[in-house]
Amino acid sequence: MSKKLAKFRSPAMPSLSKVPTSAKILLLDDDEVFLSLCKNYLRKSEGLNFDLIMVSSLKRARLALVMDSFDCVVVDYTLHDGNGIDLINELAEDVGDAMPGSIVLTGDNGGNAAIDAVKAGASDYLQKASMTKSSLCRSITNAIQKSQLRMMHLSRVKELETINDTLQRRNEEIQRFYHTVSHEVKTPLTAIQEFVSIVNDGLAGEVSDEQKTILAYALESCDQIKIQFNELLEMSRFETGKMHVSLEASKLHEVFNHCIVAATPSATAKNITLTLANKVDLPSVMMQSSRIIQVLSNLIGNAIKFTPDGGRVTVDAELVDAGDRVRLSVTDSGCGIPAEDCDHIFERLYQVTPGSDLENEGGMGLGLSIASQIIELHGGRIDVKSTLGEGSEFYFHLNTLRLHQLDDEAA
Ligand code: ADP
């Protein structure tokens, strides 16, 4: 260590539960009379006992700082062998965060000294001419408390940084785990699906109707597991920043048709009316169609899941912002979402009433989180309006090709 006060021992880290009863003070002044005045002032003070080391030169002060640790350093600005501020600067450079309290005593040239003291980061400065016993004691006590609070704050920040690093590492481990497990399960699952299909199709011998029903359940369960593992994989791609979208001008009605056709069997099974409200031609929008299909399918799937038999689910799109954007929405007449949950349902793994019958229909609380991240990659945001017992509307906006072209021209 090349530092001048390399051996300086910083005061022990204070703890909030312990209020110090004594403080070690280094007092540097080359005026013997002033030193003894200070000694007198600090002999007995309310609350703190001062253990005072007095020195009359910078040289001796440096030596004292190497030999011992202090809670507060009080230095005169002008000394016969230099400037008291130098000592404070050296100390700050050497001990950094562990800097004890520091006070600069100023003479007549108080203005400059005060500015230098502030620049050097001293805790306080006192004009010698107007200094009293109480102002000196108060200034020292404040300087010590300030430095202790700063140290406690810094140590807390360091602790939190360490915790944050650990959490980030754990999170990465979990993401890697999700990824590996999802991959490992997918291959045998596909094999199971193939074999069950072979049996179901009668290719391995005759199958009774009862057996067919059981095999159909098995295939459905395989599909469900596949969806859930795909969600886990998607989530880990988002978490590790590996998810991207490539936006291109695409037709919305093709996306809608795809989603409606795919969702019709489950809507029909619950006697739910699934409609596309706006059938007029919409302009091309900037999107990755496959991803918007994924988002809308998730919203429509949820709408059907959380709407009782005989209800309604409506998909809509309307031009807004003078044709710059399209608002897409999925509205249902289902159970609705409590107001306090609306802010959280886009969080990873969040479910309103985990364990309820509806939640058990499948799903891990990842769908909306993935959907909202996909829309963010499109430059938008999914939101929800919901009334308990009446239904919900999930909506988001996409930029039209027109806005994209205007942006390009402006750039
Ligand atoms: P899951 O796969 O569990 O459905 P999601 O992320 O898609 O996960 O949804 C999170 C939670 O938000 C659901 O478990 C449900 O509680 C609530 N939710 C989502 N969509 C609706 C809806 N249309 N109506 C009522 N609740 C909903």
PDB file of C-alpha atoms in Angstrom, residues 87-372:
ATOM      1  CA  LEU A  87      -4.540  15.698   6.897  1.00  0.00           C
ATOM      2  CA  ILE A  88      -8.261  15.288   6.254  1.00  0.00           C
ATOM      3  CA  ASN A  89      -7.608  14.703   2.540  1.00  0.00           C
ATOM      4  CA  GLU A  90      -4.910  12.122   3.302  1.00  0.00           C
ATOM      5  CA  LEU A  91      -7.191  10.365   5.751  1.00  0.00           C
ATOM      6  CA  ALA A  92     -10.092  10.307   3.303  1.00  0.00           C
ATOM      7  CA  GLU A  93      -7.828   8.884   0.614  1.00  0.00           C
ATOM      8  CA  ASP A  94      -6.472   6.206   2.920  1.00  0.00           C
ATOM      9  CA  VAL A  95      -9.548   4.995   4.746  1.00  0.00           C
ATOM     10  CA  GLY A  96     -12.303   5.874   2.276  1.00  0.00           C
ATOM     11  CA  ASP A  97     -15.662   4.760   3.622  1.00  0.00           C
ATOM     12  CA  ALA A  98     -14.276   4.291   7.150  1.00  0.00           C
ATOM     13  CA  MET A  99     -13.535   8.025   7.439  1.00  0.00           C
ATOM     14  CA  PRO A 100     -14.035   9.144  11.058  1.00  0.00           C
ATOM     15  CA  GLY A 101     -15.752  12.411  11.940  1.00  0.00           C
ATOM     16  CA  SER A 102     -13.598  15.433  11.060  1.00  0.00           C
ATOM     17  CA  ILE A 103     -13.773  19.074  12.126  1.00  0.00           C
ATOM     18  CA  VAL A 104     -11.740  22.028  10.837  1.00  0.00           C
ATOM     19  CA  LEU A 105     -10.976  24.899  13.201  1.00  0.00           C
ATOM     20  CA  THR A 106     -10.785  28.219  11.439  1.00  0.00           C
ATOM     21  CA  GLY A 107      -9.204  31.495  12.461  1.00  0.00           C
ATOM     22  CA  ASP A 108      -9.902  34.912  10.975  1.00  0.00           C
ATOM     23  CA  ASN A 109      -9.717  33.622   7.425  1.00  0.00           C
ATOM     24  CA  GLY A 110     -12.875  31.621   8.161  1.00  0.00           C
ATOM     25  CA  GLY A 111     -14.382  31.975   4.655  1.00  0.00           C
ATOM     26  CA  ASN A 112     -11.659  30.163   2.723  1.00  0.00           C
ATOM     27  CA  ALA A 113     -11.145  27.599   5.442  1.00  0.00           C
ATOM     28  CA  ALA A 114     -14.842  26.796   5.552  1.00  0.00           C
ATOM     29  CA  ILE A 115     -14.943  26.301   1.753  1.00  0.00           C
ATOM     30  CA  ASP A 116     -11.848  24.071   1.866  1.00  0.00           C
ATOM     31  CA  ALA A 117     -13.326  22.097   4.762  1.00  0.00           C
ATOM     32  CA  VAL A 118     -16.547  21.456   2.844  1.00  0.00           C
ATOM     33  CA  LYS A 119     -14.593  20.493  -0.301  1.00  0.00           C
ATOM     34  CA  ALA A 120     -12.492  18.019   1.708  1.00  0.00           C
ATOM     35  CA  GLY A 121     -15.700  16.454   3.052  1.00  0.00           C
ATOM     36  CA  ALA A 122     -15.115  17.491   6.672  1.00  0.00           C
ATOM     37  CA  SER A 123     -18.097  16.900   8.923  1.00  0.00           C
ATOM     38  CA  ASP A 124     -18.044  20.453  10.303  1.00  0.00           C
ATOM     39  CA  TYR A 125     -15.970  23.618  10.802  1.00  0.00           C
ATOM     40  CA  LEU A 126     -15.786  25.909  13.833  1.00  0.00           C
ATOM     41  CA  GLN A 127     -14.535  29.455  14.166  1.00  0.00           C
ATOM     42  CA  LYS A 128     -12.067  29.519  16.994  1.00  0.00           C
ATOM     43  CA  ALA A 129     -13.003  33.042  18.092  1.00  0.00           C
ATOM     44  CA  SER A 130     -16.644  32.155  18.709  1.00  0.00           C
ATOM     45  CA  MET A 131     -16.130  28.555  19.841  1.00  0.00           C
ATOM     46  CA  THR A 132     -17.675  27.637  23.200  1.00  0.00           C
ATOM     47  CA  LYS A 133     -17.591  24.473  25.265  1.00  0.00           C
ATOM     48  CA  SER A 134     -21.059  23.518  24.099  1.00  0.00           C
ATOM     49  CA  SER A 135     -20.445  24.303  20.401  1.00  0.00           C
ATOM     50  CA  LEU A 136     -17.253  22.204  20.440  1.00  0.00           C
ATOM     51  CA  CYS A 137     -18.899  19.255  22.220  1.00  0.00           C
ATOM     52  CA  ARG A 138     -21.964  19.437  19.979  1.00  0.00           C
ATOM     53  CA  SER A 139     -19.868  19.615  16.829  1.00  0.00           C
ATOM     54  CA  ILE A 140     -17.759  16.589  17.862  1.00  0.00           C
ATOM     55  CA  THR A 141     -20.810  14.550  18.852  1.00  0.00           C
ATOM     56  CA  ASN A 142     -22.553  15.406  15.563  1.00  0.00           C
ATOM     57  CA  ALA A 143     -19.433  14.600  13.524  1.00  0.00           C
ATOM     58  CA  ILE A 144     -19.106  11.182  15.192  1.00  0.00           C
ATOM     59  CA  GLN A 145     -22.786  10.393  14.688  1.00  0.00           C
ATOM     60  CA  LYS A 146     -22.638  11.502  11.062  1.00  0.00           C
ATOM     61  CA  SER A 147     -19.671   9.293  10.324  1.00  0.00           C
ATOM     62  CA  GLN A 148     -21.244   6.351  12.151  1.00  0.00           C
ATOM     63  CA  LEU A 149     -24.485   6.741  10.235  1.00  0.00           C
ATOM     64  CA  ARG A 150     -22.576   6.974   6.966  1.00  0.00           C
ATOM     65  CA  MET A 151     -20.645   3.807   7.813  1.00  0.00           C
ATOM     66  CA  MET A 152     -23.805   1.957   8.796  1.00  0.00           C
ATOM     67  CA  HIS A 153     -25.481   3.092   5.604  1.00  0.00           C
ATOM     68  CA  LEU A 154     -22.531   1.978   3.485  1.00  0.00           C
ATOM     69  CA  SER A 155     -22.287  -1.361   5.225  1.00  0.00           C
ATOM     70  CA  ARG A 156     -26.031  -1.902   4.641  1.00  0.00           C
ATOM     71  CA  VAL A 157     -25.616  -1.003   0.979  1.00  0.00           C
ATOM     72  CA  LYS A 158     -22.769  -3.513   0.712  1.00  0.00           C
ATOM     73  CA  GLU A 159     -24.880  -6.169   2.427  1.00  0.00           C
ATOM     74  CA  LEU A 160     -27.765  -5.517   0.037  1.00  0.00           C
ATOM     75  CA  GLU A 161     -25.422  -5.652  -2.946  1.00  0.00           C
ATOM     76  CA  THR A 162     -24.165  -9.046  -1.795  1.00  0.00           C
ATOM     77  CA  ILE A 163     -27.726 -10.284  -1.270  1.00  0.00           C
ATOM     78  CA  ASN A 164     -28.662  -8.961  -4.696  1.00  0.00           C
ATOM     79  CA  ASP A 165     -25.727 -10.752  -6.329  1.00  0.00           C
ATOM     80  CA  THR A 166     -26.696 -13.995  -4.588  1.00  0.00           C
ATOM     81  CA  LEU A 167     -30.331 -13.634  -5.663  1.00  0.00           C
ATOM     82  CA  GLN A 168     -29.306 -12.941  -9.227  1.00  0.00           C
ATOM     83  CA  ARG A 169     -27.100 -16.026  -9.241  1.00  0.00           C
ATOM     84  CA  ARG A 170     -29.911 -18.141  -7.754  1.00  0.00           C
ATOM     85  CA  ASN A 171     -32.338 -16.796 -10.312  1.00  0.00           C
ATOM     86  CA  GLU A 172     -29.988 -17.750 -13.131  1.00  0.00           C
ATOM     87  CA  GLU A 173     -29.615 -21.232 -11.612  1.00  0.00           C
ATOM     88  CA  ILE A 174     -33.400 -21.599 -11.435  1.00  0.00           C
ATOM     89  CA  GLN A 175     -33.751 -20.441 -15.033  1.00  0.00           C
ATOM     90  CA  ARG A 176     -31.120 -22.940 -16.142  1.00  0.00           C
ATOM     91  CA  PHE A 177     -32.909 -25.635 -14.136  1.00  0.00           C
ATOM     92  CA  TYR A 178     -36.287 -24.787 -15.791  1.00  0.00           C
ATOM     93  CA  HIS A 179     -34.616 -24.920 -19.152  1.00  0.00           C
ATOM     94  CA  THR A 180     -32.864 -28.236 -18.612  1.00  0.00           C
ATOM     95  CA  VAL A 181     -35.874 -29.959 -17.045  1.00  0.00           C
ATOM     96  CA  SER A 182     -38.202 -28.710 -19.783  1.00  0.00           C
ATOM     97  CA  HIS A 183     -35.878 -30.026 -22.468  1.00  0.00           C
ATOM     98  CA  GLU A 184     -35.301 -33.347 -20.705  1.00  0.00           C
ATOM     99  CA  VAL A 185     -39.028 -33.955 -20.263  1.00  0.00           C
ATOM    100  CA  LYS A 186     -40.046 -32.965 -23.779  1.00  0.00           C
ATOM    101  CA  THR A 187     -38.344 -35.858 -25.577  1.00  0.00           C
ATOM    102  CA  PRO A 188     -39.794 -38.745 -23.507  1.00  0.00           C
ATOM    103  CA  LEU A 189     -43.159 -36.962 -23.456  1.00  0.00           C
ATOM    104  CA  THR A 190     -43.256 -36.823 -27.244  1.00  0.00           C
ATOM    105  CA  ALA A 191     -42.412 -40.534 -27.308  1.00  0.00           C
ATOM    106  CA  ILE A 192     -45.276 -41.301 -24.888  1.00  0.00           C
ATOM    107  CA  GLN A 193     -47.647 -39.253 -27.054  1.00  0.00           C
ATOM    108  CA  GLU A 194     -46.567 -41.152 -30.178  1.00  0.00           C
ATOM    109  CA  PHE A 195     -47.025 -44.551 -28.539  1.00  0.00           C
ATOM    110  CA  VAL A 196     -50.413 -43.675 -27.055  1.00  0.00           C
ATOM    111  CA  SER A 197     -51.500 -42.391 -30.472  1.00  0.00           C
ATOM    112  CA  ILE A 198     -50.405 -45.653 -32.105  1.00  0.00           C
ATOM    113  CA  VAL A 199     -52.485 -47.645 -29.604  1.00  0.00           C
ATOM    114  CA  ASN A 200     -55.399 -45.197 -29.888  1.00  0.00           C
ATOM    115  CA  ASP A 201     -55.411 -45.459 -33.683  1.00  0.00           C
ATOM    116  CA  GLY A 202     -55.692 -49.232 -33.395  1.00  0.00           C
ATOM    117  CA  LEU A 203     -52.301 -49.832 -34.995  1.00  0.00           C
ATOM    118  CA  ALA A 204     -51.243 -52.118 -32.133  1.00  0.00           C
ATOM    119  CA  GLY A 205     -54.439 -54.123 -32.026  1.00  0.00           C
ATOM    120  CA  GLU A 206     -58.149 -53.555 -31.570  1.00  0.00           C
ATOM    121  CA  VAL A 207     -59.178 -50.900 -29.028  1.00  0.00           C
ATOM    122  CA  SER A 208     -62.544 -50.806 -27.290  1.00  0.00           C
ATOM    123  CA  ASP A 209     -64.559 -47.571 -26.980  1.00  0.00           C
ATOM    124  CA  GLU A 210     -63.875 -47.474 -23.250  1.00  0.00           C
ATOM    125  CA  GLN A 211     -60.138 -47.835 -23.865  1.00  0.00           C
ATOM    126  CA  LYS A 212     -60.317 -45.089 -26.505  1.00  0.00           C
ATOM    127  CA  THR A 213     -61.848 -42.698 -23.978  1.00  0.00           C
ATOM    128  CA  ILE A 214     -59.047 -43.458 -21.512  1.00  0.00           C
ATOM    129  CA  LEU A 215     -56.381 -43.028 -24.204  1.00  0.00           C
ATOM    130  CA  ALA A 216     -57.935 -39.708 -25.253  1.00  0.00           C
ATOM    131  CA  TYR A 217     -57.556 -38.509 -21.626  1.00  0.00           C
ATOM    132  CA  ALA A 218     -53.927 -39.628 -21.678  1.00  0.00           C
ATOM    133  CA  LEU A 219     -53.270 -37.684 -24.891  1.00  0.00           C
ATOM    134  CA  GLU A 220     -55.010 -34.595 -23.488  1.00  0.00           C
ATOM    135  CA  SER A 221     -52.839 -34.784 -20.371  1.00  0.00           C
ATOM    136  CA  CYS A 222     -49.711 -35.061 -22.524  1.00  0.00           C
ATOM    137  CA  ASP A 223     -50.788 -31.921 -24.412  1.00  0.00           C
ATOM    138  CA  GLN A 224     -51.343 -30.124 -21.114  1.00  0.00           C
ATOM    139  CA  ILE A 225     -47.901 -31.092 -19.804  1.00  0.00           C
ATOM    140  CA  LYS A 226     -46.347 -29.991 -23.113  1.00  0.00           C
ATOM    141  CA  ILE A 227     -48.024 -26.591 -22.880  1.00  0.00           C
ATOM    142  CA  GLN A 228     -46.769 -26.132 -19.321  1.00  0.00           C
ATOM    143  CA  PHE A 229     -43.208 -27.113 -20.142  1.00  0.00           C
ATOM    144  CA  ASN A 230     -43.287 -24.839 -23.180  1.00  0.00           C
ATOM    145  CA  GLU A 231     -44.349 -21.996 -20.890  1.00  0.00           C
ATOM    146  CA  LEU A 232     -41.433 -22.760 -18.575  1.00  0.00           C
ATOM    147  CA  LEU A 233     -39.051 -22.737 -21.532  1.00  0.00           C
ATOM    148  CA  GLU A 234     -40.489 -19.460 -22.784  1.00  0.00           C
ATOM    149  CA  MET A 235     -40.193 -17.943 -19.331  1.00  0.00           C
ATOM    150  CA  SER A 236     -36.555 -18.924 -19.030  1.00  0.00           C
ATOM    151  CA  ARG A 237     -35.890 -17.417 -22.481  1.00  0.00           C
ATOM    152  CA  PHE A 238     -37.398 -14.136 -21.305  1.00  0.00           C
ATOM    153  CA  GLU A 239     -35.541 -14.198 -18.018  1.00  0.00           C
ATOM    154  CA  THR A 240     -32.221 -14.756 -19.710  1.00  0.00           C
ATOM    155  CA  GLY A 241     -32.883 -12.074 -22.337  1.00  0.00           C
ATOM    156  CA  LYS A 242     -32.963 -14.625 -25.145  1.00  0.00           C
ATOM    157  CA  MET A 243     -36.434 -13.741 -26.367  1.00  0.00           C
ATOM    158  CA  HIS A 244     -36.714 -11.452 -29.383  1.00  0.00           C
ATOM    159  CA  VAL A 245     -39.441 -10.607 -31.847  1.00  0.00           C
ATOM    160  CA  SER A 246     -39.054  -9.679 -35.485  1.00  0.00           C
ATOM    161  CA  LEU A 247     -41.732  -7.169 -36.390  1.00  0.00           C
ATOM    162  CA  GLU A 248     -43.169  -7.054 -39.870  1.00  0.00           C
ATOM    163  CA  ALA A 249     -46.292  -5.635 -41.455  1.00  0.00           C
ATOM    164  CA  SER A 250     -48.935  -8.352 -41.028  1.00  0.00           C
ATOM    165  CA  LYS A 251     -52.680  -8.712 -41.446  1.00  0.00           C
ATOM    166  CA  LEU A 252     -54.686  -8.841 -38.237  1.00  0.00           C
ATOM    167  CA  HIS A 253     -57.633 -10.756 -39.612  1.00  0.00           C
ATOM    168  CA  GLU A 254     -55.387 -13.762 -40.323  1.00  0.00           C
ATOM    169  CA  VAL A 255     -54.267 -13.721 -36.704  1.00  0.00           C
ATOM    170  CA  PHE A 256     -57.867 -13.476 -35.494  1.00  0.00           C
ATOM    171  CA  ASN A 257     -59.056 -16.287 -37.752  1.00  0.00           C
ATOM    172  CA  HIS A 258     -56.309 -18.534 -36.461  1.00  0.00           C
ATOM    173  CA  CYS A 259     -57.168 -17.811 -32.812  1.00  0.00           C
ATOM    174  CA  ILE A 260     -60.923 -18.130 -33.207  1.00  0.00           C
ATOM    175  CA  VAL A 261     -60.676 -21.436 -35.097  1.00  0.00           C
ATOM    176  CA  ALA A 262     -58.281 -22.840 -32.484  1.00  0.00           C
ATOM    177  CA  ALA A 263     -60.442 -21.756 -29.515  1.00  0.00           C
ATOM    178  CA  THR A 264     -63.835 -22.750 -30.940  1.00  0.00           C
ATOM    179  CA  PRO A 265     -63.823 -26.395 -29.689  1.00  0.00           C
ATOM    180  CA  SER A 266     -63.213 -25.402 -26.054  1.00  0.00           C
ATOM    181  CA  ALA A 267     -65.783 -22.562 -26.291  1.00  0.00           C
ATOM    182  CA  THR A 268     -68.340 -24.941 -27.810  1.00  0.00           C
ATOM    183  CA  ALA A 269     -67.656 -27.503 -25.080  1.00  0.00           C
ATOM    184  CA  LYS A 270     -68.793 -24.892 -22.521  1.00  0.00           C
ATOM    185  CA  ASN A 271     -71.552 -23.497 -24.697  1.00  0.00           C
ATOM    186  CA  ILE A 272     -69.763 -20.138 -24.718  1.00  0.00           C
ATOM    187  CA  THR A 273     -70.438 -17.692 -27.563  1.00  0.00           C
ATOM    188  CA  LEU A 274     -67.057 -16.770 -29.014  1.00  0.00           C
ATOM    189  CA  THR A 275     -67.263 -13.833 -31.419  1.00  0.00           C
ATOM    190  CA  LEU A 276     -65.073 -11.486 -33.390  1.00  0.00           C
ATOM    191  CA  ALA A 277     -66.716  -8.080 -32.964  1.00  0.00           C
ATOM    192  CA  ASN A 278     -64.986  -6.031 -35.641  1.00  0.00           C
ATOM    193  CA  LYS A 279     -65.113  -7.611 -39.060  1.00  0.00           C
ATOM    194  CA  VAL A 280     -64.175  -4.489 -41.076  1.00  0.00           C
ATOM    195  CA  ASP A 281     -60.794  -4.452 -42.754  1.00  0.00           C
ATOM    196  CA  LEU A 282     -58.064  -3.288 -40.420  1.00  0.00           C
ATOM    197  CA  PRO A 283     -54.744  -1.878 -41.637  1.00  0.00           C
ATOM    198  CA  SER A 284     -51.563  -3.902 -41.458  1.00  0.00           C
ATOM    199  CA  VAL A 285     -49.851  -3.749 -38.099  1.00  0.00           C
ATOM    200  CA  MET A 286     -46.236  -4.229 -37.090  1.00  0.00           C
ATOM    201  CA  MET A 287     -46.021  -7.537 -35.277  1.00  0.00           C
ATOM    202  CA  GLN A 288     -44.642 -11.023 -35.189  1.00  0.00           C
ATOM    203  CA  SER A 289     -47.891 -12.827 -36.037  1.00  0.00           C
ATOM    204  CA  SER A 290     -46.980 -16.069 -34.292  1.00  0.00           C
ATOM    205  CA  ARG A 291     -46.352 -14.196 -31.034  1.00  0.00           C
ATOM    206  CA  ILE A 292     -49.576 -12.166 -31.226  1.00  0.00           C
ATOM    207  CA  ILE A 293     -51.451 -15.407 -31.927  1.00  0.00           C
ATOM    208  CA  GLN A 294     -49.812 -16.805 -28.779  1.00  0.00           C
ATOM    209  CA  VAL A 295     -50.917 -13.773 -26.718  1.00  0.00           C
ATOM    210  CA  LEU A 296     -54.490 -13.696 -28.044  1.00  0.00           C
ATOM    211  CA  SER A 297     -54.820 -17.468 -27.671  1.00  0.00           C
ATOM    212  CA  ASN A 298     -53.740 -17.182 -24.061  1.00  0.00           C
ATOM    213  CA  LEU A 299     -56.217 -14.362 -23.381  1.00  0.00           C
ATOM    214  CA  ILE A 300     -59.052 -16.180 -25.172  1.00  0.00           C
ATOM    215  CA  GLY A 301     -58.137 -19.454 -23.401  1.00  0.00           C
ATOM    216  CA  ASN A 302     -58.258 -17.731 -20.017  1.00  0.00           C
ATOM    217  CA  ALA A 303     -61.512 -15.968 -20.907  1.00  0.00           C
ATOM    218  CA  ILE A 304     -63.101 -19.323 -21.734  1.00  0.00           C
ATOM    219  CA  LYS A 305     -61.594 -20.961 -18.638  1.00  0.00           C
ATOM    220  CA  PHE A 306     -62.867 -18.269 -16.266  1.00  0.00           C
ATOM    221  CA  THR A 307     -66.321 -17.854 -17.826  1.00  0.00           C
ATOM    222  CA  PRO A 308     -69.157 -20.158 -16.734  1.00  0.00           C
ATOM    223  CA  ASP A 309     -71.115 -22.273 -19.217  1.00  0.00           C
ATOM    224  CA  GLY A 310     -73.346 -20.275 -21.515  1.00  0.00           C
ATOM    225  CA  GLY A 311     -71.287 -17.046 -21.213  1.00  0.00           C
ATOM    226  CA  ARG A 312     -69.738 -14.775 -23.844  1.00  0.00           C
ATOM    227  CA  VAL A 313     -66.183 -14.117 -25.019  1.00  0.00           C
ATOM    228  CA  THR A 314     -65.607 -11.334 -27.549  1.00  0.00           C
ATOM    229  CA  VAL A 315     -62.449 -10.469 -29.456  1.00  0.00           C
ATOM    230  CA  ASP A 316     -62.289  -6.941 -30.806  1.00  0.00           C
ATOM    231  CA  ALA A 317     -59.933  -4.582 -32.608  1.00  0.00           C
ATOM    232  CA  GLU A 318     -60.364  -0.876 -33.287  1.00  0.00           C
ATOM    233  CA  LEU A 319     -58.239   1.830 -34.806  1.00  0.00           C
ATOM    234  CA  VAL A 320     -57.186   4.510 -32.319  1.00  0.00           C
ATOM    235  CA  ASP A 321     -54.801   7.489 -32.165  1.00  0.00           C
ATOM    236  CA  ALA A 322     -55.841   8.767 -35.596  1.00  0.00           C
ATOM    237  CA  GLY A 323     -55.030   5.440 -37.187  1.00  0.00           C
ATOM    238  CA  ASP A 324     -51.561   5.137 -35.665  1.00  0.00           C
ATOM    239  CA  ARG A 325     -52.434   2.229 -33.444  1.00  0.00           C
ATOM    240  CA  VAL A 326     -54.865  -0.649 -33.103  1.00  0.00           C
ATOM    241  CA  ARG A 327     -56.459  -1.536 -29.779  1.00  0.00           C
ATOM    242  CA  LEU A 328     -56.997  -5.287 -29.397  1.00  0.00           C
ATOM    243  CA  SER A 329     -59.165  -6.681 -26.653  1.00  0.00           C
ATOM    244  CA  VAL A 330     -60.600  -9.911 -25.297  1.00  0.00           C
ATOM    245  CA  THR A 331     -63.720  -9.454 -23.164  1.00  0.00           C
ATOM    246  CA  ASP A 332     -65.540 -12.111 -21.190  1.00  0.00           C
ATOM    247  CA  SER A 333     -68.648 -12.375 -19.046  1.00  0.00           C
ATOM    248  CA  GLY A 334     -66.790 -14.507 -16.502  1.00  0.00           C
ATOM    249  CA  CYS A 335     -65.994 -14.454 -12.803  1.00  0.00           C
ATOM    250  CA  GLY A 336     -63.944 -11.235 -12.938  1.00  0.00           C
ATOM    251  CA  ILE A 337     -60.809 -10.457 -10.941  1.00  0.00           C
ATOM    252  CA  PRO A 338     -60.654  -8.761  -7.507  1.00  0.00           C
ATOM    253  CA  ALA A 339     -59.293  -5.195  -7.839  1.00  0.00           C
ATOM    254  CA  GLU A 340     -56.340  -5.963  -5.531  1.00  0.00           C
ATOM    255  CA  ASP A 341     -55.224  -8.813  -7.822  1.00  0.00           C
ATOM    256  CA  CYS A 342     -55.445  -6.888 -11.101  1.00  0.00           C
ATOM    257  CA  ASP A 343     -52.002  -5.302 -10.593  1.00  0.00           C
ATOM    258  CA  HIS A 344     -50.391  -8.679  -9.899  1.00  0.00           C
ATOM    259  CA  ILE A 345     -51.821 -11.127 -12.416  1.00  0.00           C
ATOM    260  CA  PHE A 346     -49.086 -10.256 -14.947  1.00  0.00           C
ATOM    261  CA  GLU A 347     -46.425 -11.322 -12.457  1.00  0.00           C
ATOM    262  CA  ARG A 348     -44.695 -14.650 -12.916  1.00  0.00           C
ATOM    263  CA  LEU A 349     -46.550 -17.585 -11.226  1.00  0.00           C
ATOM    264  CA  TYR A 350     -49.316 -15.340  -9.866  1.00  0.00           C
ATOM    265  CA  GLN A 351     -52.742 -16.921  -9.560  1.00  0.00           C
ATOM    266  CA  VAL A 352     -55.725 -15.224  -7.962  1.00  0.00           C
ATOM    267  CA  THR A 353     -56.964 -18.204  -5.974  1.00  0.00           C
ATOM    268  CA  PRO A 354     -54.375 -20.933  -6.380  1.00  0.00           C
ATOM    269  CA  GLY A 355     -55.817 -24.359  -5.805  1.00  0.00           C
ATOM    270  CA  SER A 356     -59.381 -23.463  -6.779  1.00  0.00           C
ATOM    271  CA  ASP A 357     -61.195 -25.749  -9.235  1.00  0.00           C
ATOM    272  CA  LEU A 358     -60.711 -23.351 -12.150  1.00  0.00           C
ATOM    273  CA  GLU A 359     -57.028 -22.888 -11.490  1.00  0.00           C
ATOM    274  CA  ASN A 360     -56.679 -26.633 -11.381  1.00  0.00           C
ATOM    275  CA  GLU A 361     -57.887 -26.832 -14.967  1.00  0.00           C
ATOM    276  CA  GLY A 362     -54.258 -26.398 -15.841  1.00  0.00           C
ATOM    277  CA  GLY A 363     -51.925 -23.444 -15.777  1.00  0.00           C
ATOM    278  CA  MET A 364     -49.145 -22.286 -13.529  1.00  0.00           C
ATOM    279  CA  GLY A 365     -49.696 -18.580 -13.611  1.00  0.00           C
ATOM    280  CA  LEU A 366     -47.140 -18.062 -16.379  1.00  0.00           C
ATOM    281  CA  GLY A 367     -49.389 -17.345 -19.374  1.00  0.00           C
ATOM    282  CA  LEU A 368     -50.124 -13.668 -18.655  1.00  0.00           C
ATOM    283  CA  SER A 369     -46.555 -12.970 -17.619  1.00  0.00           C
ATOM    284  CA  ILE A 370     -45.294 -14.338 -20.953  1.00  0.00           C
ATOM    285  CA  ALA A 371     -48.041 -12.499 -22.850  1.00  0.00           C
ATOM    286  CA  SER A 372     -47.199  -9.190 -21.207  1.00  0.00           C
TER     287      SER A 372
END
